[in-house]
Coordinates of C-alpha atoms in Angstrom, one line a residue:
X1 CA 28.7 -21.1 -40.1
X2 CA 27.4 -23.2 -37.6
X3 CA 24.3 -24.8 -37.5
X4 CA 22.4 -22.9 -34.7
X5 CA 23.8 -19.7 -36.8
X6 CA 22.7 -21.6 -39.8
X7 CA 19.1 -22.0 -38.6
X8 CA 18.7 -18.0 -37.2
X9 CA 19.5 -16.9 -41.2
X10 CA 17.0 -19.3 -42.8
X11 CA 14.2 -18.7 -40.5
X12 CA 12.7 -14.9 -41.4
X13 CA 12.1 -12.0 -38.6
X14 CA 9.0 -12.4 -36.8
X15 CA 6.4 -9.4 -37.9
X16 CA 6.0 -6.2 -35.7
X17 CA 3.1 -5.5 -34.8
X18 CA 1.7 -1.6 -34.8
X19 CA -0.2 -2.6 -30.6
X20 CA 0.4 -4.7 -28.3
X21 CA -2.3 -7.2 -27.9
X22 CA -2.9 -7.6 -24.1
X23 CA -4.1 -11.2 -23.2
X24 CA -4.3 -10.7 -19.4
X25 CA -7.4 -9.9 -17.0
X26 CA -7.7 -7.3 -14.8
X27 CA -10.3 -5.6 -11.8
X28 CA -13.0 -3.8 -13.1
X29 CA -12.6 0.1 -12.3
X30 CA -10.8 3.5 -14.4
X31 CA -7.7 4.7 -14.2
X32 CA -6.2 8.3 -15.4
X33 CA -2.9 8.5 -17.7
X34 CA -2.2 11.2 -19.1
X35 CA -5.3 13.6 -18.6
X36 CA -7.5 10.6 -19.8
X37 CA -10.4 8.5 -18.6
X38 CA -9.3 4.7 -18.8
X39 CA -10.6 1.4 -18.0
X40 CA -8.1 -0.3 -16.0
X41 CA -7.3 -3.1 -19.5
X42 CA -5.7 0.6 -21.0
X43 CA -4.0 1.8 -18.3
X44 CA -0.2 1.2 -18.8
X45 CA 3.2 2.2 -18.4
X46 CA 6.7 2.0 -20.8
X47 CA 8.8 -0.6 -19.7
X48 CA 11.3 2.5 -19.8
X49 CA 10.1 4.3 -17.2
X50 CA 12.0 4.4 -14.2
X51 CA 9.1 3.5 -11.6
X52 CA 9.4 -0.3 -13.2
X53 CA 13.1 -0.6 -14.0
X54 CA 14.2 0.9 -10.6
X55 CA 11.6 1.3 -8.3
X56 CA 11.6 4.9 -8.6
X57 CA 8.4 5.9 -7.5
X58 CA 5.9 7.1 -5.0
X59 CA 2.5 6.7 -4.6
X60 CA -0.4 6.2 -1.5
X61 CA -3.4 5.0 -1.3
X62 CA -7.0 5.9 0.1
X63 CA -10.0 4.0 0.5
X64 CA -14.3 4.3 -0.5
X65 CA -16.3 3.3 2.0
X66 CA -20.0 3.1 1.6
X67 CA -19.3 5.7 -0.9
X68 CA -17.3 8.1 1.5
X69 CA -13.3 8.6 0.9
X70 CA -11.6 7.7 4.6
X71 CA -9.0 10.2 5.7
X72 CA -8.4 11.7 2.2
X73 CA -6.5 14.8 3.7
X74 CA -4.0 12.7 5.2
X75 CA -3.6 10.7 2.0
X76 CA -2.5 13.7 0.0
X77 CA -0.5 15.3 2.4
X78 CA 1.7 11.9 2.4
X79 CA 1.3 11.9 -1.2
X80 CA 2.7 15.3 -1.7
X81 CA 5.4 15.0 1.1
X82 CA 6.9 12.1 -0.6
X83 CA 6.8 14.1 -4.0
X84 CA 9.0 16.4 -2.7
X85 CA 11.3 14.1 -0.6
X86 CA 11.9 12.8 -4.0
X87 CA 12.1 15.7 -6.4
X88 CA 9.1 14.5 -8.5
X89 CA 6.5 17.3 -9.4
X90 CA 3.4 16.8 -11.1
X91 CA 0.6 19.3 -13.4
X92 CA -1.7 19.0 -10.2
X93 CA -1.9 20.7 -6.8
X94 CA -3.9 18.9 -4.7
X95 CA -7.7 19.8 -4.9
X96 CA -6.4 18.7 -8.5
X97 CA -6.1 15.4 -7.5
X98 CA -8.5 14.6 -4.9
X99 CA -10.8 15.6 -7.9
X100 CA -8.7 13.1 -9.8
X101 CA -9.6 10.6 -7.4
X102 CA -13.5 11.6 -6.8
X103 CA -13.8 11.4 -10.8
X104 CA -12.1 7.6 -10.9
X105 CA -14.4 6.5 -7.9
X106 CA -17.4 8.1 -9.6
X107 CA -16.6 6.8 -13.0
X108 CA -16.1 3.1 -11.6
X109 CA -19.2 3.4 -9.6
X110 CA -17.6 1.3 -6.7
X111 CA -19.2 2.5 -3.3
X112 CA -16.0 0.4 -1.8
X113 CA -12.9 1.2 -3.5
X114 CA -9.7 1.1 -3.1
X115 CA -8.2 4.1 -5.0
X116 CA -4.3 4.5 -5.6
X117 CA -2.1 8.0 -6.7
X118 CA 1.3 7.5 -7.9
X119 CA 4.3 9.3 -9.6
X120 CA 7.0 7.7 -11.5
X121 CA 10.1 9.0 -12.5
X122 CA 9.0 8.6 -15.9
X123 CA 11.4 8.4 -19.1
X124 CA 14.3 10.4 -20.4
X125 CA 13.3 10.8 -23.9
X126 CA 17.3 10.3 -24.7
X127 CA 17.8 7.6 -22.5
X128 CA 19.5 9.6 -20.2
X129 CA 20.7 8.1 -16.8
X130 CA 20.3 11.5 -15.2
X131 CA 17.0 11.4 -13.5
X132 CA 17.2 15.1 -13.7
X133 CA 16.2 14.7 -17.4
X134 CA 13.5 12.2 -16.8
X135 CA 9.8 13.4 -17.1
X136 CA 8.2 12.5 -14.0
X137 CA 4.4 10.9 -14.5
X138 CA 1.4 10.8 -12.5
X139 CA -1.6 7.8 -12.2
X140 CA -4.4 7.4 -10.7
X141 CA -6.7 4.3 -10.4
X142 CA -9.6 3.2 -8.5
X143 CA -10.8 -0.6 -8.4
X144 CA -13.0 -2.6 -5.9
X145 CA -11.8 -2.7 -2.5
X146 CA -9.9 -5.3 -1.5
X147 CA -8.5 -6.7 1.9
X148 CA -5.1 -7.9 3.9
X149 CA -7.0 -10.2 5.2
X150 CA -10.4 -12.5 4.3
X151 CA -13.8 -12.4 6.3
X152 CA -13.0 -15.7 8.0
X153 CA -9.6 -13.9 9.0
X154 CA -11.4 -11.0 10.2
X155 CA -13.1 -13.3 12.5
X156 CA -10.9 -15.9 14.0
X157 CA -7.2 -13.4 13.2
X158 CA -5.1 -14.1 10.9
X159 CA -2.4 -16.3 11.6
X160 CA 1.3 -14.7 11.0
X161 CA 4.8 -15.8 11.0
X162 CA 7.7 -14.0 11.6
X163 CA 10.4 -13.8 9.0
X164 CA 14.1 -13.0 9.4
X165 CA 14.3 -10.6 6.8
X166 CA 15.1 -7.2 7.2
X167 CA 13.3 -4.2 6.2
X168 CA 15.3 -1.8 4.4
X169 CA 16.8 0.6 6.8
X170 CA 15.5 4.1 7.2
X171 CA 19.0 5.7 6.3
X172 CA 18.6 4.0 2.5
X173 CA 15.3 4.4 2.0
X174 CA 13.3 7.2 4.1
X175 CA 10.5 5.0 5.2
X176 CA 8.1 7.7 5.4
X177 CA 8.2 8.2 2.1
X178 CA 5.7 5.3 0.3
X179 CA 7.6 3.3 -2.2
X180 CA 7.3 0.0 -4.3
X181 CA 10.9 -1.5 -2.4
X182 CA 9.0 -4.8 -1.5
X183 CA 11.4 -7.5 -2.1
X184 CA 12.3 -7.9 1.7
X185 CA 8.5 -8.3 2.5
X186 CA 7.9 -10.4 -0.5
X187 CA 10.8 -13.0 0.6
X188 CA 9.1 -12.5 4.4
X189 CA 6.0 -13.3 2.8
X190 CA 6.9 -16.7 1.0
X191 CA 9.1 -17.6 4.4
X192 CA 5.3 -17.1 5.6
X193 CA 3.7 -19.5 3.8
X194 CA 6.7 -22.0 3.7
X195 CA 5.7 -22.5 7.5
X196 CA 1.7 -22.1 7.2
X197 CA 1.2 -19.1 7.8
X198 CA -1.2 -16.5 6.0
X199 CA 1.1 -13.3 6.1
X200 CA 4.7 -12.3 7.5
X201 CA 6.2 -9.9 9.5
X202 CA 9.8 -9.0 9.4
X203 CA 12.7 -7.4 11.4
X204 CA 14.4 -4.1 11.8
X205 CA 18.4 -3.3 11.6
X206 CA 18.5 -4.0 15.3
X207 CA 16.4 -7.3 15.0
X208 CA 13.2 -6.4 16.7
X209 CA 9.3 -6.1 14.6
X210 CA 9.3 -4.1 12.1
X211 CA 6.4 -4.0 9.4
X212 CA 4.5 -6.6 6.7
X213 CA 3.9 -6.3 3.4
X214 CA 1.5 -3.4 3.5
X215 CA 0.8 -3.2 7.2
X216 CA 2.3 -2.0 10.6
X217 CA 1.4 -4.1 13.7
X218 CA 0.2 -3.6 17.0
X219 CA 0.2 -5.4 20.7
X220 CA -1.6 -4.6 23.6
X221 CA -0.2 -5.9 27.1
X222 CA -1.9 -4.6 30.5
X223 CA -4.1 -2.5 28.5
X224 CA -1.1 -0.6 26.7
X225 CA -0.6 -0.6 23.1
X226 CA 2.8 -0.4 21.3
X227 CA 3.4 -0.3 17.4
X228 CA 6.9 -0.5 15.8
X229 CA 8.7 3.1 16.0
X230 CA 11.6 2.9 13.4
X231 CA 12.4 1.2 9.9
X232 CA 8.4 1.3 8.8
X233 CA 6.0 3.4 6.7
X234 CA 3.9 5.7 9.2
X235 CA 0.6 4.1 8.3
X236 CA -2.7 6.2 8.3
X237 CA -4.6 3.7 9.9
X238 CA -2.1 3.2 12.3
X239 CA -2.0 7.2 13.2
X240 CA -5.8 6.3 13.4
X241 CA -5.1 4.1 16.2
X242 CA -3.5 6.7 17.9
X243 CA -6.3 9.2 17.3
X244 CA -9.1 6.7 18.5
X245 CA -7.1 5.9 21.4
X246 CA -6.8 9.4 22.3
X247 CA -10.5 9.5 22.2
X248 CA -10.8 6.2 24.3
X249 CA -8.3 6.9 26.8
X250 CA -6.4 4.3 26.1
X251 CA -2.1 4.7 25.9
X252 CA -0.9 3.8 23.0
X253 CA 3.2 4.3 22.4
X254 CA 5.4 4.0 19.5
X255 CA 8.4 2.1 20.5
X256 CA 11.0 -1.1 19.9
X257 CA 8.7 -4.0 20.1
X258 CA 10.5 -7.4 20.3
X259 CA 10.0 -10.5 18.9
X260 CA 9.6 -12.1 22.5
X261 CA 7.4 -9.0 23.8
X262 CA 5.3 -9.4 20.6
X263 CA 4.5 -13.3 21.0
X264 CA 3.6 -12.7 24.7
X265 CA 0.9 -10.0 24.3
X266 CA -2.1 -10.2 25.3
X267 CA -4.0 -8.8 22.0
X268 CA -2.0 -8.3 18.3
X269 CA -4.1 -6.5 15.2
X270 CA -2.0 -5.6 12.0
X271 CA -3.2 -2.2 10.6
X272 CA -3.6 -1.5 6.7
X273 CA -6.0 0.7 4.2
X274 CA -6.2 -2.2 2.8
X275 CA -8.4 -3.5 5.3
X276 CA -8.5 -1.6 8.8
X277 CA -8.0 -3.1 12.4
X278 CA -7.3 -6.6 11.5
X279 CA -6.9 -8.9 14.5
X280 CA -3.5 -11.3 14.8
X281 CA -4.3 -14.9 16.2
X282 CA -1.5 -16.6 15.9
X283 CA 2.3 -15.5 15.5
X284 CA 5.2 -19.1 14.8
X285 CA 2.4 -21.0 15.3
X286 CA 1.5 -20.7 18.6
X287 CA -1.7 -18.4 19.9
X288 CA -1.8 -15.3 21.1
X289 CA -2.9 -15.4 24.6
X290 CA -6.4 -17.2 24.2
X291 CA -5.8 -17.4 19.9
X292 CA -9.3 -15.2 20.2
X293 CA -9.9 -11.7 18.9
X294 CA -9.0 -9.6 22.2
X295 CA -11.6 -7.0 23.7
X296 CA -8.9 -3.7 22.8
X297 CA -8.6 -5.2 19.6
X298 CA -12.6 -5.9 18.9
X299 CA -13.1 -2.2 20.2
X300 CA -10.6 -0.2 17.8
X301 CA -11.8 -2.4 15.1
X302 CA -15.6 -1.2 15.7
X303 CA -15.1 2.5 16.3
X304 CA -13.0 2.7 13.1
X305 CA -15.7 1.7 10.7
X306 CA -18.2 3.8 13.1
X307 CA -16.0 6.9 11.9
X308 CA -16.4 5.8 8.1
X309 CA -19.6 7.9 8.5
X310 CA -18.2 10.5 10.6
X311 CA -18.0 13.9 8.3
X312 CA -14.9 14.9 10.5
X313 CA -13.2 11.7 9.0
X314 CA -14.5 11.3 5.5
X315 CA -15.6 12.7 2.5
X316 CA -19.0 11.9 0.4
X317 CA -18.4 10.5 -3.5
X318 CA -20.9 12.5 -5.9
X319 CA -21.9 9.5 -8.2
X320 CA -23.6 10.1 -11.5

């Protein structure tokens, strides 16, 4: 026997404990798991389940504004689509989980919220590696609302680099279908801040802009605006650029957009629910056009929190 060997016999089995004592913090706000009512400390998930061992999951999220959901409708019908892209099903249909939702917001009490639905593939209670035997498992959360980008951001644009990662192309993963694959846009985003920069964008199959992590981009040259077409997520916010600029006569196209055609636009905003209209001031390092918040950009950016109130475009949280 040798000594290492020697040592593991002499030293007894550590205890096992009957709960796992959780020493980490978390936001403030509810969560639902299996038909309960959680703070956010309870909510958790097996390490078996096959939305953390293989990414095997969908989910979307909406936001509270001033205690009004934005664009819920659009949110679920995502939601839903994506659910049966992937074969998941869940107990609800969906005025069962919008009331989901409402309940988590109204629970937390946050008039700004950012509130998240998600289905995992769940477990096979044999360990089976037939996701056909796996039962699939739906979450909801809601917790305070939270940002791409910082007030002082928001105010001078965010400064950006460009990373030469690719995104995962649309004939692996259907990119309309949300998912948790974020290990491209989480190497984009440390290449980001290995240069200075605050966030990253990174590159399609055929090299040109593609997404960030949680955000499509925009640019505006001549008064035209053009937005990524293929290899990214079909963002809400950034069909409500298209719907505003329908109602602003302005022309907005999706389409390639370049890396060169990107850096010499006249106005760039990155679009998110996690934020809005967010303006882009700087992309490499170097400014775009005047490195100020451009006058399209400023405009989108102030209709879209005008329609937060709009009834045509949100939904009123019943608080208790």
């Amino acid at each position: 026997m040798d000594q290492t060997t020697a040592t593991q016999a002499a030293k007894p089995l550590p205890t096992v404990g009957d709960r796992h004592v959780d020493p980490h913090a978390y936001p403030d706000g509810i969560a639902h798991l299996d038909d309960q009512y959680l703070p956010m400390s309870q909510a958790k998930v097996s390490v078996l389940d096959w939305g953390f061992l293989h990414s095997d999951a969908t989910y979307d999220t909406v936001h509270v504004w001033n205690g009004r959901f934005f664009r819920l409708d659009l949110h679920l019908d995502r939601f839903f689509g994506g659910l049966e892209k992937l074969r998941m099903t869940i107990p609800f249909e969906r005025d069962g989980v919008a009331e989901i939702l409402h309940n988590c917001v109204a629970l937390s009490g946050h008039r700004a919220a950012y509130v998240e639905m998600l289905c995992t593939r769940g477990a096979s209670p044999t360990f089976s590696r037939d996701p056909r035997q796996a039962i699939n498992r739906f979450m909801a959360f809601a917790v305070p609302f939270g940002s791409v980008a910082n007030a002082e951001q928001l105010r001078r644009g965010l400064r950006v680099a460009i990373s030469d990662k690719v995104r995962i192309p649309p004939a692996s993963v259907d990119p309309s279908i949300k998912n948790y694959h974020w290990l491209d846009l989480v190497r984009g985003l440390y290449d980001a801040y290995d240069r200075g920069a605050e966030t990253a964008l990174i590159l399609d199959f055929n090299g040109n802009v593609a997404e960030g992590p949680g955000f499509n981009v925009f640019c505006v040259k001549d008064g035209k605006l053009s937005t990524p077409a293929i290899g990214v997520l079909p963002g809400i916010t950034r069909r409500t650029v298209f719907d505003l600029c329908v109602e602003e006569g302005l022309v907005a196209a999706a389409a390639d957009v370049s890396v060169a055609a990107l850096k010499a636009a006249d106005e760039v905003f990155i679009t998110s629910t996690a934020g809005g209209i967010m303006p882009v001031a700087e992309i490499d390092g170097a400014a775009i056009a005047d490195g100020k918040v451009g006058p399209v950009t400023g405009r989108l950016m102030a209709l879209y929190w005008q329609k937060h109130d709009d009834p045509a475009w949100s939904s009123q949280v019943t608080y208790p």
